[in-house]
Amino acid sequence: MPTKRGPPDAARLDRIVADARRAREARDKTYRERALKLLPWICGRCTREFDRSNVHQLTVHHKDHNHDNNPADGSNWELLCVYCHDNEHSRERDAAAGDAAAGDAAAAASHRPFANLADLLKGRGGPGRA
Ligand SMILES: [Zn+2]
Ligand SMILES: [Zn+2]
């Protein structure tokens, strides 16, 4: 008599995950198609124009970076070519990194653990004499 192996729920879970992924892909595809229908096929940065032969290089950028925010009027979408889209996101990454670096620099400037050291040494009249 064959024993039943593996919980049946695992297969069900797999299916749910697959469904969710399919739904997400379908939704992504949908908003891209909607954006391409709504907006002129021009990169919002470099103003390069696209047609059917190269429209796959035109991507939908979400202005607020929320891919779930897809208003019907397209107000959250911007069509960008893959290069400018990449640029747009790396620029934001750089800006974030720059802010962090600036913060560190400011913190370092206001926090100078050895600021008094020179005075202390001078005060002792030691190494400064020669
Ligand atoms: Zn571009
Ligand atoms: Zn984007």
Coordinates of N, CA and C and ligand atoms in Angstrom, one line a residue:
M1 N 0.8 -1.2 0.0 CA 0.0 0.0 0.0 C 0.9 1.3 0.0
P2 N 0.8 2.1 -1.0 CA 1.6 3.3 -1.0 C 1.2 4.3 0.0
T3 N 2.2 4.9 0.7 CA 2.0 5.9 1.7 C 1.9 7.3 1.0
K4 N 1.1 8.1 1.5 CA 1.0 9.5 0.9 C 2.3 10.2 1.4
R5 N 3.0 10.8 0.5 CA 4.2 11.5 0.8 C 4.1 13.0 0.6
G6 N 4.7 13.7 1.5 CA 4.7 15.2 1.3 C 3.4 15.8 1.6
P7 N 3.4 16.9 2.3 CA 2.1 17.5 2.7 C 1.6 18.2 1.4
P8 N 0.3 17.9 1.2 CA -0.4 18.5 0.0 C -0.3 20.0 -0.1
D9 N -0.1 20.6 1.1 CA -0.1 22.1 1.2 C 1.1 22.7 0.5
A10 N 2.2 22.0 0.4 CA 3.4 22.5 -0.2 C 3.1 22.8 -1.7
A11 N 2.4 21.9 -2.4 CA 2.1 22.1 -3.8 C 1.2 23.3 -3.9
R12 N 0.2 23.4 -3.0 CA -0.7 24.5 -3.0 C 0.0 25.8 -2.8
L13 N 0.9 25.8 -1.9 CA 1.7 27.0 -1.6 C 2.5 27.5 -2.9
D14 N 3.1 26.5 -3.5 CA 3.8 26.7 -4.7 C 2.9 27.4 -5.7
R15 N 1.7 26.9 -5.8 CA 0.8 27.4 -6.8 C 0.4 28.9 -6.5
I16 N 0.2 29.1 -5.2 CA -0.1 30.5 -4.8 C 1.0 31.4 -5.1
V17 N 2.2 31.0 -4.8 CA 3.4 31.8 -5.1 C 3.5 32.1 -6.6
A18 N 3.3 31.0 -7.4 CA 3.4 31.2 -8.8 C 2.3 32.1 -9.3
D19 N 1.1 32.0 -8.7 CA 0.0 32.8 -9.1 C 0.3 34.3 -8.8
A20 N 0.9 34.5 -7.6 CA 1.2 35.9 -7.2 C 2.2 36.5 -8.2
R21 N 3.2 35.6 -8.5 CA 4.2 36.1 -9.4 C 3.6 36.5 -10.8
R22 N 2.8 35.5 -11.2 CA 2.1 35.8 -12.5 C 1.3 37.1 -12.5
A23 N 0.6 37.2 -11.4 CA -0.3 38.4 -11.3 C 0.6 39.7 -11.3
R24 N 1.7 39.6 -10.6 CA 2.6 40.7 -10.6 C 3.2 41.0 -11.9
E25 N 3.6 40.0 -12.6 CA 4.1 40.2 -14.0 C 3.1 40.7 -14.9
A26 N 1.9 40.2 -14.7 CA 0.8 40.7 -15.6 C 0.5 42.2 -15.3
R27 N 0.5 42.5 -14.0 CA 0.3 43.9 -13.6 C 1.4 44.8 -14.1
D28 N 2.6 44.4 -14.0 CA 3.7 45.2 -14.5 C 3.6 45.4 -16.0
K29 N 3.2 44.3 -16.7 CA 3.1 44.4 -18.1 C 1.9 45.4 -18.4
T30 N 0.9 45.3 -17.6 CA -0.3 46.1 -17.9 C 0.1 47.6 -17.7
Y31 N 0.8 47.9 -16.6 CA 1.0 49.3 -16.5 C 2.0 49.9 -17.5
R32 N 2.9 49.0 -18.0 CA 3.7 49.4 -19.1 C 2.9 49.7 -20.3
E33 N 2.1 48.7 -20.6 CA 1.2 48.9 -21.8 C 0.4 50.1 -21.7
R34 N -0.2 50.3 -20.5 CA -1.0 51.5 -20.3 C -0.2 52.8 -20.5
A35 N 1.0 52.7 -19.9 CA 1.9 53.9 -20.0 C 2.2 54.2 -21.5
L36 N 2.5 53.1 -22.2 CA 2.9 53.3 -23.6 C 1.7 53.8 -24.5
K37 N 0.5 53.4 -24.0 CA -0.6 53.9 -24.8 C -0.9 55.3 -24.5
L38 N -0.6 55.7 -23.2 CA -1.0 57.0 -22.7 C 0.0 58.1 -23.1
L39 N 1.3 57.7 -23.0 CA 2.4 58.7 -23.1 C 3.1 58.6 -24.5
P40 N 3.6 59.7 -25.0 CA 4.4 59.7 -26.2 C 5.6 58.8 -26.0
W41 N 6.1 58.1 -27.0 CA 7.2 57.2 -26.9 C 8.5 58.0 -27.0
I42 N 8.7 58.8 -26.0 CA 9.9 59.7 -26.0 C 10.5 59.6 -24.6
C43 N 11.8 59.4 -24.5 CA 12.5 59.4 -23.2 C 12.4 60.8 -22.6
G44 N 11.9 60.8 -21.3 CA 11.7 62.0 -20.6 C 13.0 62.7 -20.3
R45 N 14.1 62.1 -20.4 CA 15.4 62.8 -20.1 C 16.2 63.2 -21.4
C46 N 16.5 62.2 -22.2 CA 17.3 62.6 -23.4 C 16.5 62.8 -24.6
T47 N 15.1 62.8 -24.5 CA 14.2 63.0 -25.5 C 14.4 62.2 -26.8
R48 N 15.0 61.1 -26.6 CA 15.1 60.2 -27.7 C 13.8 59.6 -28.1
E49 N 13.5 59.5 -29.3 CA 12.2 59.0 -29.8 C 12.2 57.5 -30.1
F50 N 11.2 56.8 -29.8 CA 11.1 55.3 -30.0 C 10.0 55.0 -30.9
D51 N 10.2 53.8 -31.6 CA 9.1 53.3 -32.4 C 9.0 51.8 -32.1
R52 N 8.2 51.1 -32.9 CA 8.0 49.7 -32.6 C 9.2 48.8 -32.5
S53 N 10.2 49.2 -33.3 CA 11.4 48.4 -33.4 C 12.3 48.5 -32.2
N54 N 12.2 49.6 -31.4 CA 13.1 49.7 -30.3 C 12.4 50.1 -29.0
V55 N 11.0 50.0 -29.0 CA 10.3 50.4 -27.9 C 10.6 49.6 -26.6
H56 N 11.1 48.4 -26.8 CA 11.5 47.6 -25.7 C 12.6 48.2 -24.8
Q57 N 13.2 49.2 -25.4 CA 14.3 50.0 -24.6 C 13.6 51.1 -23.8
L58 N 12.4 51.3 -24.0 CA 11.7 52.4 -23.3 C 11.0 51.7 -22.0
T59 N 11.3 52.3 -20.9 CA 10.8 51.7 -19.6 C 10.0 52.7 -18.9
V60 N 9.2 52.2 -18.0 CA 8.3 53.0 -17.2 C 8.9 53.3 -15.8
H61 N 9.2 54.5 -15.6 CA 9.7 55.0 -14.3 C 8.6 55.5 -13.4
H62 N 8.6 55.1 -12.2 CA 7.6 55.6 -11.3 C 8.1 56.8 -10.5
K63 N 7.5 57.9 -10.7 CA 8.1 59.1 -10.1 C 8.2 59.0 -8.6
D64 N 7.3 58.4 -8.0 CA 7.4 58.3 -6.5 C 8.0 57.0 -6.1
H65 N 8.5 56.2 -7.1 CA 9.2 55.0 -6.8 C 8.3 53.9 -6.3
N66 N 7.1 54.1 -6.3 CA 6.1 53.1 -5.8 C 5.5 52.4 -7.0
H67 N 5.9 51.2 -7.2 CA 5.4 50.5 -8.4 C 4.0 50.1 -8.3
D68 N 3.4 50.2 -7.1 CA 2.0 49.9 -6.9 C 1.1 51.1 -7.1
N69 N 1.8 52.3 -7.3 CA 1.0 53.5 -7.5 C 0.9 53.8 -9.0
N70 N -0.2 53.3 -9.6 CA -0.4 53.4 -11.0 C -1.7 54.1 -11.4
P71 N -1.8 55.4 -11.1 CA -3.0 56.1 -11.4 C -3.3 56.1 -12.9
A72 N -4.6 56.0 -13.1 CA -5.1 55.9 -14.5 C -4.7 57.0 -15.4
D73 N -4.5 58.2 -14.9 CA -4.1 59.3 -15.7 C -2.6 59.3 -16.0
G74 N -1.8 58.3 -15.5 CA -0.4 58.2 -15.8 C 0.4 59.2 -15.1
S75 N -0.1 59.9 -14.1 CA 0.6 61.0 -13.4 C 1.9 60.5 -12.7
N76 N 1.9 59.2 -12.4 CA 3.1 58.7 -11.6 C 4.1 58.1 -12.6
W77 N 3.8 58.1 -13.8 CA 4.7 57.4 -14.8 C 5.5 58.4 -15.6
E78 N 6.7 58.0 -15.9 CA 7.6 58.7 -16.8 C 8.3 57.7 -17.7
L79 N 8.2 57.9 -19.0 CA 8.9 57.0 -19.9 C 10.3 57.4 -20.0
L80 N 11.2 56.4 -19.7 CA 12.7 56.7 -19.8 C 13.3 55.6 -20.6
C81 N 14.3 55.9 -21.4 CA 15.0 54.9 -22.0 C 15.9 54.1 -21.0
V82 N 16.3 52.9 -21.3 CA 17.0 52.1 -20.3 C 18.2 52.8 -19.7
Y83 N 18.9 53.6 -20.5 CA 20.1 54.3 -20.0 C 19.7 55.4 -19.0
C84 N 18.8 56.2 -19.5 CA 18.4 57.3 -18.6 C 17.7 56.8 -17.3
H85 N 17.0 55.7 -17.5 CA 16.3 55.1 -16.3 C 17.4 54.6 -15.3
D86 N 18.4 54.0 -15.8 CA 19.5 53.5 -15.0 C 20.2 54.7 -14.3
N87 N 20.4 55.7 -15.1 CA 21.0 56.9 -14.7 C 20.2 57.5 -13.5
E88 N 18.9 57.6 -13.8 CA 18.0 58.2 -12.8 C 18.2 57.5 -11.4
H89 N 18.2 56.2 -11.5 CA 18.3 55.5 -10.2 C 19.7 55.6 -9.6
S90 N 20.7 55.6 -10.4 CA 22.0 55.6 -9.8 C 22.3 57.0 -9.3
R91 N 21.7 58.0 -9.9 CA 21.8 59.4 -9.4 C 21.2 59.5 -8.0
E92 N 20.0 58.8 -7.8 CA 19.4 58.8 -6.5 C 20.3 58.1 -5.5
R93 N 20.9 57.0 -6.0 CA 21.7 56.2 -5.1 C 22.9 57.1 -4.7
D94 N 23.5 57.8 -5.7 CA 24.6 58.7 -5.4 C 24.2 59.8 -4.4
A95 N 23.1 60.4 -4.7 CA 22.6 61.5 -3.8 C 22.4 61.0 -2.4
A96 N 21.9 59.8 -2.3 CA 21.7 59.2 -0.9 C 23.1 59.0 -0.3
A97 N 24.0 58.4 -1.1 CA 25.3 58.2 -0.6 C 26.0 59.5 -0.2
G98 N 25.8 60.5 -1.1 CA 26.4 61.8 -0.9 C 25.9 62.4 0.4
D99 N 24.6 62.3 0.7 CA 24.1 62.8 1.9 C 24.7 62.1 3.1
A100 N 24.8 60.8 3.0 CA 25.4 60.1 4.1 C 26.8 60.5 4.3
A101 N 27.6 60.7 3.3 CA 29.0 61.1 3.4 C 29.0 62.5 4.0
A102 N 28.2 63.4 3.5 CA 28.2 64.7 4.1 C 27.9 64.7 5.5
G103 N 26.9 63.8 5.9 CA 26.6 63.7 7.3 C 27.7 63.2 8.1
D104 N 28.5 62.3 7.6 CA 29.6 61.8 8.3 C 30.7 62.9 8.4
A105 N 30.9 63.7 7.3 CA 31.9 64.7 7.4 C 31.5 65.8 8.4
A106 N 30.2 66.1 8.4 CA 29.7 67.1 9.4 C 29.9 66.6 10.8
A107 N 29.6 65.3 11.0 CA 29.8 64.7 12.3 C 31.2 64.7 12.7
A108 N 32.1 64.4 11.7 CA 33.5 64.3 12.0 C 34.0 65.7 12.4
A109 N 33.5 66.7 11.7 CA 34.0 68.1 11.9 C 33.6 68.6 13.3
S110 N 32.3 68.2 13.7 CA 31.9 68.7 15.0 C 32.4 67.8 16.1
H111 N 32.9 66.6 15.8 CA 33.4 65.8 16.8 C 34.9 65.5 16.6
R112 N 35.7 66.3 17.2 CA 37.1 66.2 17.0 C 37.8 65.7 18.3
P113 N 37.9 64.4 18.4 CA 38.4 63.9 19.7 C 39.8 64.4 20.1
F114 N 40.6 64.8 19.1 CA 42.0 65.3 19.4 C 42.1 66.8 19.4
A115 N 41.0 67.5 19.4 CA 41.0 69.0 19.2 C 41.9 69.6 20.3
N116 N 41.8 69.1 21.5 CA 42.5 69.7 22.6 C 43.9 69.2 22.8
L117 N 44.2 68.2 22.0 CA 45.5 67.5 22.2 C 46.7 68.5 22.0
A118 N 46.6 69.3 20.9 CA 47.7 70.2 20.6 C 47.8 71.2 21.7
D119 N 46.7 71.7 22.2 CA 46.7 72.7 23.3 C 47.3 72.1 24.6
L120 N 46.9 70.8 24.8 CA 47.5 70.2 26.0 C 49.0 70.1 25.9
L121 N 49.4 69.7 24.7 CA 50.9 69.5 24.5 C 51.6 70.8 24.6
K122 N 51.0 71.9 24.0 CA 51.6 73.2 24.0 C 51.7 73.7 25.4
G123 N 50.5 73.5 26.1 CA 50.5 73.9 27.5 C 51.6 73.4 28.4
R124 N 52.0 72.2 28.0 CA 53.1 71.6 28.8 C 54.4 72.1 28.4
G125 N 54.4 72.9 27.3 CA 55.6 73.5 26.8 C 56.7 72.4 26.4
G126 N 56.2 71.3 26.0 CA 57.1 70.2 25.6 C 57.7 70.3 24.2
P127 N 57.0 69.6 23.2 CA 57.6 69.4 21.9 C 57.7 70.7 21.1
G128 N 57.0 71.8 21.5 CA 57.0 73.0 20.7 C 58.3 73.8 20.8
R129 N 59.1 73.6 21.7 CA 60.2 74.5 22.1 C 61.3 74.6 21.0
A130 N 61.7 73.5 20.4 CA 62.7 73.6 19.4 C 62.2 74.4 18.2
Ligands
ZN1 ZN 17.0 58.6 -22.4
ZN2 ZN 12.5 54.0 -12.1

